[in-house]
Amino acid sequence: MTFFLNTGKRQIDLSVPVCMGIINATPDSFSDGSELAKNSEDKFVVDIDKALFRAESFLQQGALIVDVGGESTRPGAIEISVEEELDRVIPIIQAINANLDLCISVDTSSAQVMTEAINAGAEIVNDIRALSSANALSVVADSQVAVCLMHMQGQPRTMQQSYGYDDVIEEVRRFLETRVVACKSAGISSERILIDVGFGFGKSLDQNFKLLKCLTHFKTLNLPIVVGISRKSMIGSLVNRPPRECVAGSIAATILALENGANIVRTHDVAATVDAIRVHSTYILA
Ligand code: 7PM
């Protein structure tokens, strides 16, 4: 099964997996965010030039998509205001859209941020809350952009406190199916929908690895699969290293995800991920 993702502006061929580079415009992002802070400011202000430079290097390294996020979804993170989120992400999206041929994804759950991001050139809404916030579904339905629906149990602030599943695979699958139905009922065609099991979002180490091992089960939904494993604690806690030193572990897990049908890999480490995709695609064709 080969897929094309329709973002309104372009059709992305997913017959070979593609790489989505992460641009985190958050002060407390554990693995890269504060690198985008303007040095001259006391409070966190994103440095647009640094963000643009990162996006450009992602493009050179072979990413097709950049995912720009301003709300910190790290476990335990505090929620920020919509104004703060807009201040962080919109200027970055505008700058990338004006300067680079990259498909821009916006990592947000807020309908207002989605609206302004789409106006600024975003082509994918990547929502860890799967369009469950007020008006989010209609904002996407009324546009031409694509959406990534992710599963999360609980909320980022509290989601690592308990992991209650009878059958993690079945429950995540059923949740995603329900959100896909909601999208289709609202008029979003399947060419515009991506699904994501949400590694690390209210899941134990064992549950994360069950999802990785059973990723093929999600192929029955007949939609492209996004995976976000990069530098997460499901890797860090195994290899006992801080996020920055989790690249090799993340690539190992990425190969397993690719082998189990991942179509889009969301990553901090684009060059390494593009190499892994090349190795895997060659292996598949041998
Ligand atoms: C802990 C958990 C730290 C998650 C940081 C994160 C995903 C996402 C994020 C994902 C999709 C991060 C994140 N993770 N969007 N946004 N899938 N679609 O690694 O797995 O940046 S936030």
mmCIF file of C-alpha atoms in Angstrom, residues 10-283:
data_model
loop_
_atom_site.group_PDB
_atom_site.id
_atom_site.type_symbol
_atom_site.label_atom_id
_atom_site.label_comp_id
_atom_site.label_asym_id
_atom_site.label_seq_id
_atom_site.Cartn_x
_atom_site.Cartn_y
_atom_site.Cartn_z
ATOM 1 C CA ARG A 10 1.435 19.555 -2.339
ATOM 2 C CA GLN A 11 1.111 15.802 -2.600
ATOM 3 C CA ILE A 12 3.766 14.028 -0.572
ATOM 4 C CA ASP A 13 4.742 10.630 -1.967
ATOM 5 C CA LEU A 14 5.039 8.195 0.935
ATOM 6 C CA SER A 15 6.082 5.161 -1.125
ATOM 7 C CA VAL A 16 9.426 5.730 0.623
ATOM 8 C CA PRO A 17 9.293 6.915 4.259
ATOM 9 C CA VAL A 18 10.009 10.608 4.811
ATOM 10 C CA CYS A 19 11.657 12.542 7.578
ATOM 11 C CA MET A 20 10.059 15.313 9.657
ATOM 12 C CA GLY A 21 12.570 17.496 11.522
ATOM 13 C CA ILE A 22 11.596 18.960 14.902
ATOM 14 C CA ILE A 23 11.841 22.684 15.561
ATOM 15 C CA ASN A 24 10.935 23.217 19.206
ATOM 16 C CA ALA A 25 10.318 26.865 20.054
ATOM 17 C CA THR A 26 10.118 26.166 23.771
ATOM 18 C CA PRO A 27 12.468 27.352 26.517
ATOM 19 C CA ASP A 28 12.395 24.114 28.468
ATOM 20 C CA SER A 29 12.451 21.576 25.698
ATOM 21 C CA PHE A 30 14.721 18.932 27.060
ATOM 22 C CA SER A 31 16.614 18.135 23.923
ATOM 23 C CA ASP A 32 16.938 21.191 21.730
ATOM 24 C CA GLY A 33 14.531 24.026 22.472
ATOM 25 C CA SER A 34 16.612 26.458 24.455
ATOM 26 C CA GLU A 35 19.170 26.455 21.662
ATOM 27 C CA LEU A 36 16.691 28.617 19.771
ATOM 28 C CA ALA A 37 16.545 31.286 22.499
ATOM 29 C CA LYS A 38 17.614 34.829 21.724
ATOM 30 C CA ASN A 39 20.668 35.397 23.889
ATOM 31 C CA SER A 40 19.928 39.067 24.541
ATOM 32 C CA GLU A 41 16.575 38.480 26.284
ATOM 33 C CA ASP A 42 15.732 37.638 29.909
ATOM 34 C CA LYS A 43 12.495 35.847 29.141
ATOM 35 C CA PHE A 44 12.307 33.246 26.388
ATOM 36 C CA VAL A 45 12.148 34.811 22.933
ATOM 37 C CA VAL A 46 12.714 32.653 19.847
ATOM 38 C CA ASP A 47 15.574 33.670 17.627
ATOM 39 C CA ILE A 48 14.061 33.497 14.131
ATOM 40 C CA ASP A 49 17.459 33.358 12.445
ATOM 41 C CA LYS A 50 18.462 30.336 14.511
ATOM 42 C CA ALA A 51 15.154 28.600 13.760
ATOM 43 C CA LEU A 52 15.498 29.342 10.058
ATOM 44 C CA PHE A 53 19.098 28.112 10.058
ATOM 45 C CA ARG A 54 17.990 24.866 11.680
ATOM 46 C CA ALA A 55 15.163 24.421 9.154
ATOM 47 C CA GLU A 56 17.579 25.060 6.283
ATOM 48 C CA SER A 57 20.026 22.461 7.584
ATOM 49 C CA PHE A 58 17.147 19.969 7.955
ATOM 50 C CA LEU A 59 16.261 20.605 4.307
ATOM 51 C CA GLN A 60 19.877 20.074 3.199
ATOM 52 C CA GLN A 61 20.004 16.851 5.218
ATOM 53 C CA GLY A 62 16.955 15.501 3.414
ATOM 54 C CA ALA A 63 13.901 16.352 5.518
ATOM 55 C CA LEU A 64 10.703 17.051 3.574
ATOM 56 C CA ILE A 65 8.715 18.288 6.576
ATOM 57 C CA VAL A 66 9.537 20.493 9.573
ATOM 58 C CA ASP A 67 7.376 20.324 12.687
ATOM 59 C CA VAL A 68 7.225 23.647 14.529
ATOM 60 C CA GLY A 69 5.962 23.529 18.117
ATOM 61 C CA GLY A 70 5.614 26.138 20.839
ATOM 62 C CA GLU A 71 3.636 24.419 23.557
ATOM 63 C CA SER A 72 5.839 22.270 25.712
ATOM 64 C CA THR A 73 4.280 18.823 25.791
ATOM 65 C CA ARG A 74 7.021 17.333 27.927
ATOM 66 C CA PRO A 75 5.652 15.283 30.832
ATOM 67 C CA GLY A 76 5.200 17.649 33.761
ATOM 68 C CA ALA A 77 5.372 20.792 31.612
ATOM 69 C CA ILE A 78 3.065 23.696 32.457
ATOM 70 C CA GLU A 79 0.595 24.908 29.861
ATOM 71 C CA ILE A 80 1.238 28.244 28.159
ATOM 72 C CA SER A 81 -1.215 30.889 26.917
ATOM 73 C CA VAL A 82 -2.381 30.977 23.298
ATOM 74 C CA GLU A 83 -0.714 34.411 22.916
ATOM 75 C CA GLU A 84 2.615 33.015 24.076
ATOM 76 C CA GLU A 85 2.268 30.041 21.736
ATOM 77 C CA LEU A 86 1.405 32.335 18.793
ATOM 78 C CA ASP A 87 4.423 34.558 19.563
ATOM 79 C CA ARG A 88 6.666 31.524 19.510
ATOM 80 C CA VAL A 89 5.504 29.684 16.394
ATOM 81 C CA ILE A 90 3.939 32.120 13.901
ATOM 82 C CA PRO A 91 7.109 34.128 13.131
ATOM 83 C CA ILE A 92 9.028 30.884 12.586
ATOM 84 C CA ILE A 93 6.371 29.520 10.231
ATOM 85 C CA GLN A 94 6.294 32.792 8.281
ATOM 86 C CA ALA A 95 10.086 32.816 7.961
ATOM 87 C CA ILE A 96 10.308 29.193 6.801
ATOM 88 C CA ASN A 97 7.417 29.664 4.381
ATOM 89 C CA ALA A 98 9.045 32.755 2.874
ATOM 90 C CA ASN A 99 12.503 31.233 2.513
ATOM 91 C CA LEU A 100 12.479 27.453 2.174
ATOM 92 C CA ASP A 101 10.707 24.776 0.163
ATOM 93 C CA LEU A 102 9.699 22.661 3.141
ATOM 94 C CA CYS A 103 6.312 21.320 4.136
ATOM 95 C CA ILE A 104 5.548 23.027 7.463
ATOM 96 C CA SER A 105 3.748 21.154 10.206
ATOM 97 C CA VAL A 106 2.505 22.969 13.317
ATOM 98 C CA ASP A 107 2.523 21.064 16.606
ATOM 99 C CA THR A 108 -0.469 22.516 18.453
ATOM 100 C CA SER A 109 -3.873 21.709 19.961
ATOM 101 C CA SER A 110 -5.262 25.241 19.843
ATOM 102 C CA ALA A 111 -7.768 26.158 17.105
ATOM 103 C CA GLN A 112 -6.542 29.754 17.129
ATOM 104 C CA VAL A 113 -2.924 28.706 16.679
ATOM 105 C CA MET A 114 -3.996 26.303 13.891
ATOM 106 C CA THR A 115 -5.858 29.113 12.098
ATOM 107 C CA GLU A 116 -2.966 31.563 12.232
ATOM 108 C CA ALA A 117 -0.410 28.884 11.403
ATOM 109 C CA ILE A 118 -2.392 27.851 8.309
ATOM 110 C CA ASN A 119 -2.590 31.523 7.261
ATOM 111 C CA ALA A 120 1.180 31.760 7.731
ATOM 112 C CA GLY A 121 1.777 28.747 5.457
ATOM 113 C CA ALA A 122 1.488 25.606 7.591
ATOM 114 C CA GLU A 123 0.388 22.532 5.616
ATOM 115 C CA ILE A 124 0.002 19.961 8.391
ATOM 116 C CA VAL A 125 -1.673 20.312 11.790
ATOM 117 C CA ASN A 126 0.115 17.927 14.168
ATOM 118 C CA ASP A 127 -2.087 17.620 17.231
ATOM 119 C CA ILE A 128 -1.165 15.497 20.257
ATOM 120 C CA ARG A 129 -4.848 15.905 21.281
ATOM 121 C CA ALA A 130 -6.155 14.634 17.921
ATOM 122 C CA LEU A 131 -8.369 17.698 17.235
ATOM 123 C CA SER A 132 -10.328 17.345 20.482
ATOM 124 C CA SER A 133 -9.986 21.016 21.560
ATOM 125 C CA ALA A 134 -12.811 23.488 20.871
ATOM 126 C CA ASN A 135 -13.164 24.304 17.136
ATOM 127 C CA ALA A 136 -10.002 22.405 16.165
ATOM 128 C CA LEU A 137 -11.855 19.902 13.985
ATOM 129 C CA SER A 138 -13.734 22.601 12.071
ATOM 130 C CA VAL A 139 -10.614 24.731 11.539
ATOM 131 C CA VAL A 140 -8.909 21.806 9.809
ATOM 132 C CA ALA A 141 -12.078 20.750 7.962
ATOM 133 C CA ASP A 142 -12.546 24.291 6.614
ATOM 134 C CA SER A 143 -8.985 24.325 5.255
ATOM 135 C CA GLN A 144 -7.105 22.125 2.778
ATOM 136 C CA VAL A 145 -4.325 21.143 5.176
ATOM 137 C CA ALA A 146 -3.484 17.668 6.422
ATOM 138 C CA VAL A 147 -3.719 16.519 10.033
ATOM 139 C CA CYS A 148 -1.746 14.132 12.233
ATOM 140 C CA LEU A 149 -3.964 12.518 14.878
ATOM 141 C CA MET A 150 -1.984 11.296 17.893
ATOM 142 C CA HIS A 151 -3.020 9.143 20.832
ATOM 143 C CA MET A 152 -2.343 10.368 24.357
ATOM 144 C CA GLN A 153 -3.649 9.081 27.666
ATOM 145 C CA GLY A 154 -4.137 11.915 30.170
ATOM 146 C CA GLN A 155 -2.571 15.355 29.733
ATOM 147 C CA PRO A 156 1.125 16.229 29.393
ATOM 148 C CA ARG A 157 1.262 17.641 32.924
ATOM 149 C CA THR A 158 0.133 14.409 34.541
ATOM 150 C CA MET A 159 0.333 11.655 31.944
ATOM 151 C CA GLN A 160 3.279 9.790 33.454
ATOM 152 C CA GLN A 161 1.485 9.246 36.777
ATOM 153 C CA SER A 162 -0.421 6.117 35.746
ATOM 154 C CA TYR A 163 -0.823 3.901 32.724
ATOM 155 C CA GLY A 164 -4.201 2.214 32.716
ATOM 156 C CA TYR A 165 -4.791 -0.052 29.741
ATOM 157 C CA ASP A 166 -6.329 -3.492 29.482
ATOM 158 C CA ASP A 167 -4.924 -3.859 25.975
ATOM 159 C CA VAL A 168 -2.756 -0.946 24.910
ATOM 160 C CA ILE A 169 -2.719 -1.869 21.210
ATOM 161 C CA GLU A 170 -6.469 -2.267 20.933
ATOM 162 C CA GLU A 171 -7.238 0.850 22.980
ATOM 163 C CA VAL A 172 -4.887 3.084 21.014
ATOM 164 C CA ARG A 173 -6.188 1.636 17.741
ATOM 165 C CA ARG A 174 -9.815 2.200 18.733
ATOM 166 C CA PHE A 175 -9.109 5.766 19.837
ATOM 167 C CA LEU A 176 -7.412 6.601 16.545
ATOM 168 C CA GLU A 177 -10.211 4.962 14.576
ATOM 169 C CA THR A 178 -12.790 7.092 16.431
ATOM 170 C CA ARG A 179 -10.864 10.290 15.684
ATOM 171 C CA VAL A 180 -10.454 9.280 12.023
ATOM 172 C CA VAL A 181 -14.233 8.791 11.793
ATOM 173 C CA ALA A 182 -14.781 12.215 13.389
ATOM 174 C CA CYS A 183 -12.435 13.786 10.828
ATOM 175 C CA LYS A 184 -14.085 12.071 7.887
ATOM 176 C CA SER A 185 -17.567 13.059 9.145
ATOM 177 C CA ALA A 186 -16.373 16.662 9.304
ATOM 178 C CA GLY A 187 -15.296 16.429 5.652
ATOM 179 C CA ILE A 188 -11.572 15.692 5.972
ATOM 180 C CA SER A 189 -10.706 13.090 3.323
ATOM 181 C CA SER A 190 -8.384 10.181 4.111
ATOM 182 C CA GLU A 191 -5.664 11.651 1.822
ATOM 183 C CA ARG A 192 -5.320 14.384 4.468
ATOM 184 C CA ILE A 193 -5.056 12.169 7.566
ATOM 185 C CA LEU A 194 -2.017 10.741 9.380
ATOM 186 C CA ILE A 195 -2.066 8.611 12.539
ATOM 187 C CA ASP A 196 0.429 8.345 15.395
ATOM 188 C CA VAL A 197 0.378 6.006 18.425
ATOM 189 C CA GLY A 198 1.997 8.720 20.581
ATOM 190 C CA PHE A 199 5.103 7.101 22.030
ATOM 191 C CA GLY A 200 5.717 8.382 25.567
ATOM 192 C CA PHE A 201 2.309 9.980 26.006
ATOM 193 C CA GLY A 202 0.853 8.163 29.004
ATOM 194 C CA LYS A 203 2.595 4.842 28.293
ATOM 195 C CA SER A 204 5.061 2.742 30.257
ATOM 196 C CA LEU A 205 8.334 1.530 28.752
ATOM 197 C CA ASP A 206 6.780 -1.863 28.133
ATOM 198 C CA GLN A 207 3.660 -0.357 26.536
ATOM 199 C CA ASN A 208 5.790 1.844 24.271
ATOM 200 C CA PHE A 209 7.709 -1.215 23.078
ATOM 201 C CA LYS A 210 4.523 -3.224 22.590
ATOM 202 C CA LEU A 211 3.245 -0.407 20.367
ATOM 203 C CA LEU A 212 6.529 -0.386 18.448
ATOM 204 C CA LYS A 213 6.420 -4.153 17.993
ATOM 205 C CA CYS A 214 2.738 -4.125 16.950
ATOM 206 C CA LEU A 215 2.841 -1.033 14.744
ATOM 207 C CA THR A 216 1.686 -3.233 11.841
ATOM 208 C CA HIS A 217 -1.699 -3.605 13.620
ATOM 209 C CA PHE A 218 -2.336 0.055 12.833
ATOM 210 C CA LYS A 219 -1.972 -0.640 9.111
ATOM 211 C CA THR A 220 -5.594 -1.874 9.188
ATOM 212 C CA LEU A 221 -6.640 1.788 9.476
ATOM 213 C CA ASN A 222 -5.215 2.260 5.961
ATOM 214 C CA LEU A 223 -3.533 5.559 6.776
ATOM 215 C CA PRO A 224 0.106 6.663 6.836
ATOM 216 C CA ILE A 225 1.777 6.218 10.226
ATOM 217 C CA VAL A 226 3.891 8.906 11.906
ATOM 218 C CA VAL A 227 6.328 7.888 14.649
ATOM 219 C CA GLY A 228 7.933 10.147 17.240
ATOM 220 C CA ILE A 229 10.608 8.241 19.120
ATOM 221 C CA SER A 230 13.524 10.645 18.845
ATOM 222 C CA ARG A 231 15.457 11.096 22.117
ATOM 223 C CA LYS A 232 12.456 10.078 24.209
ATOM 224 C CA SER A 233 12.745 8.466 27.640
ATOM 225 C CA MET A 234 11.719 5.097 26.161
ATOM 226 C CA ILE A 235 15.230 5.199 24.691
ATOM 227 C CA GLY A 236 17.030 7.230 27.369
ATOM 228 C CA SER A 237 15.866 5.037 30.221
ATOM 229 C CA LEU A 238 17.121 1.936 28.412
ATOM 230 C CA VAL A 239 20.528 3.192 27.405
ATOM 231 C CA ASN A 240 20.869 5.309 30.537
ATOM 232 C CA ARG A 241 21.893 8.476 28.750
ATOM 233 C CA PRO A 242 20.610 12.060 28.563
ATOM 234 C CA PRO A 243 18.437 12.970 25.511
ATOM 235 C CA ARG A 244 21.293 14.420 23.455
ATOM 236 C CA GLU A 245 23.181 11.126 23.673
ATOM 237 C CA CYS A 246 20.196 9.037 22.585
ATOM 238 C CA VAL A 247 20.715 9.347 18.828
ATOM 239 C CA ALA A 248 22.016 5.793 18.252
ATOM 240 C CA GLY A 249 19.271 4.288 20.424
ATOM 241 C CA SER A 250 16.633 6.366 18.643
ATOM 242 C CA ILE A 251 17.904 5.242 15.229
ATOM 243 C CA ALA A 252 17.808 1.599 16.329
ATOM 244 C CA ALA A 253 14.146 2.016 17.330
ATOM 245 C CA THR A 254 13.462 3.939 14.107
ATOM 246 C CA ILE A 255 14.656 0.991 12.015
ATOM 247 C CA LEU A 256 12.203 -1.241 13.911
ATOM 248 C CA ALA A 257 9.403 1.273 13.313
ATOM 249 C CA LEU A 258 10.253 1.418 9.597
ATOM 250 C CA GLU A 259 10.266 -2.353 9.384
ATOM 251 C CA ASN A 260 6.801 -2.325 10.998
ATOM 252 C CA GLY A 261 5.376 0.189 8.547
ATOM 253 C CA ALA A 262 6.167 3.736 9.713
ATOM 254 C CA ASN A 263 5.767 6.270 6.888
ATOM 255 C CA ILE A 264 6.906 9.520 8.515
ATOM 256 C CA VAL A 265 9.662 9.751 11.134
ATOM 257 C CA ARG A 266 9.561 12.793 13.442
ATOM 258 C CA THR A 267 13.099 13.438 14.656
ATOM 259 C CA HIS A 268 15.661 15.854 16.116
ATOM 260 C CA ASP A 269 18.377 14.104 14.088
ATOM 261 C CA VAL A 270 17.505 14.423 10.428
ATOM 262 C CA ALA A 271 20.819 13.347 8.845
ATOM 263 C CA ALA A 272 20.988 10.126 10.866
ATOM 264 C CA THR A 273 17.296 9.386 10.253
ATOM 265 C CA VAL A 274 17.598 9.923 6.486
ATOM 266 C CA ASP A 275 20.531 7.472 6.478
ATOM 267 C CA ALA A 276 18.433 4.939 8.410
ATOM 268 C CA ILE A 277 15.572 5.321 5.932
ATOM 269 C CA ARG A 278 18.002 4.767 3.043
ATOM 270 C CA VAL A 279 19.390 1.607 4.653
ATOM 271 C CA HIS A 280 15.920 0.280 5.384
ATOM 272 C CA SER A 281 14.503 1.076 1.938
ATOM 273 C CA THR A 282 17.458 -0.656 0.263
ATOM 274 C CA TYR A 283 16.991 -3.677 2.518
#
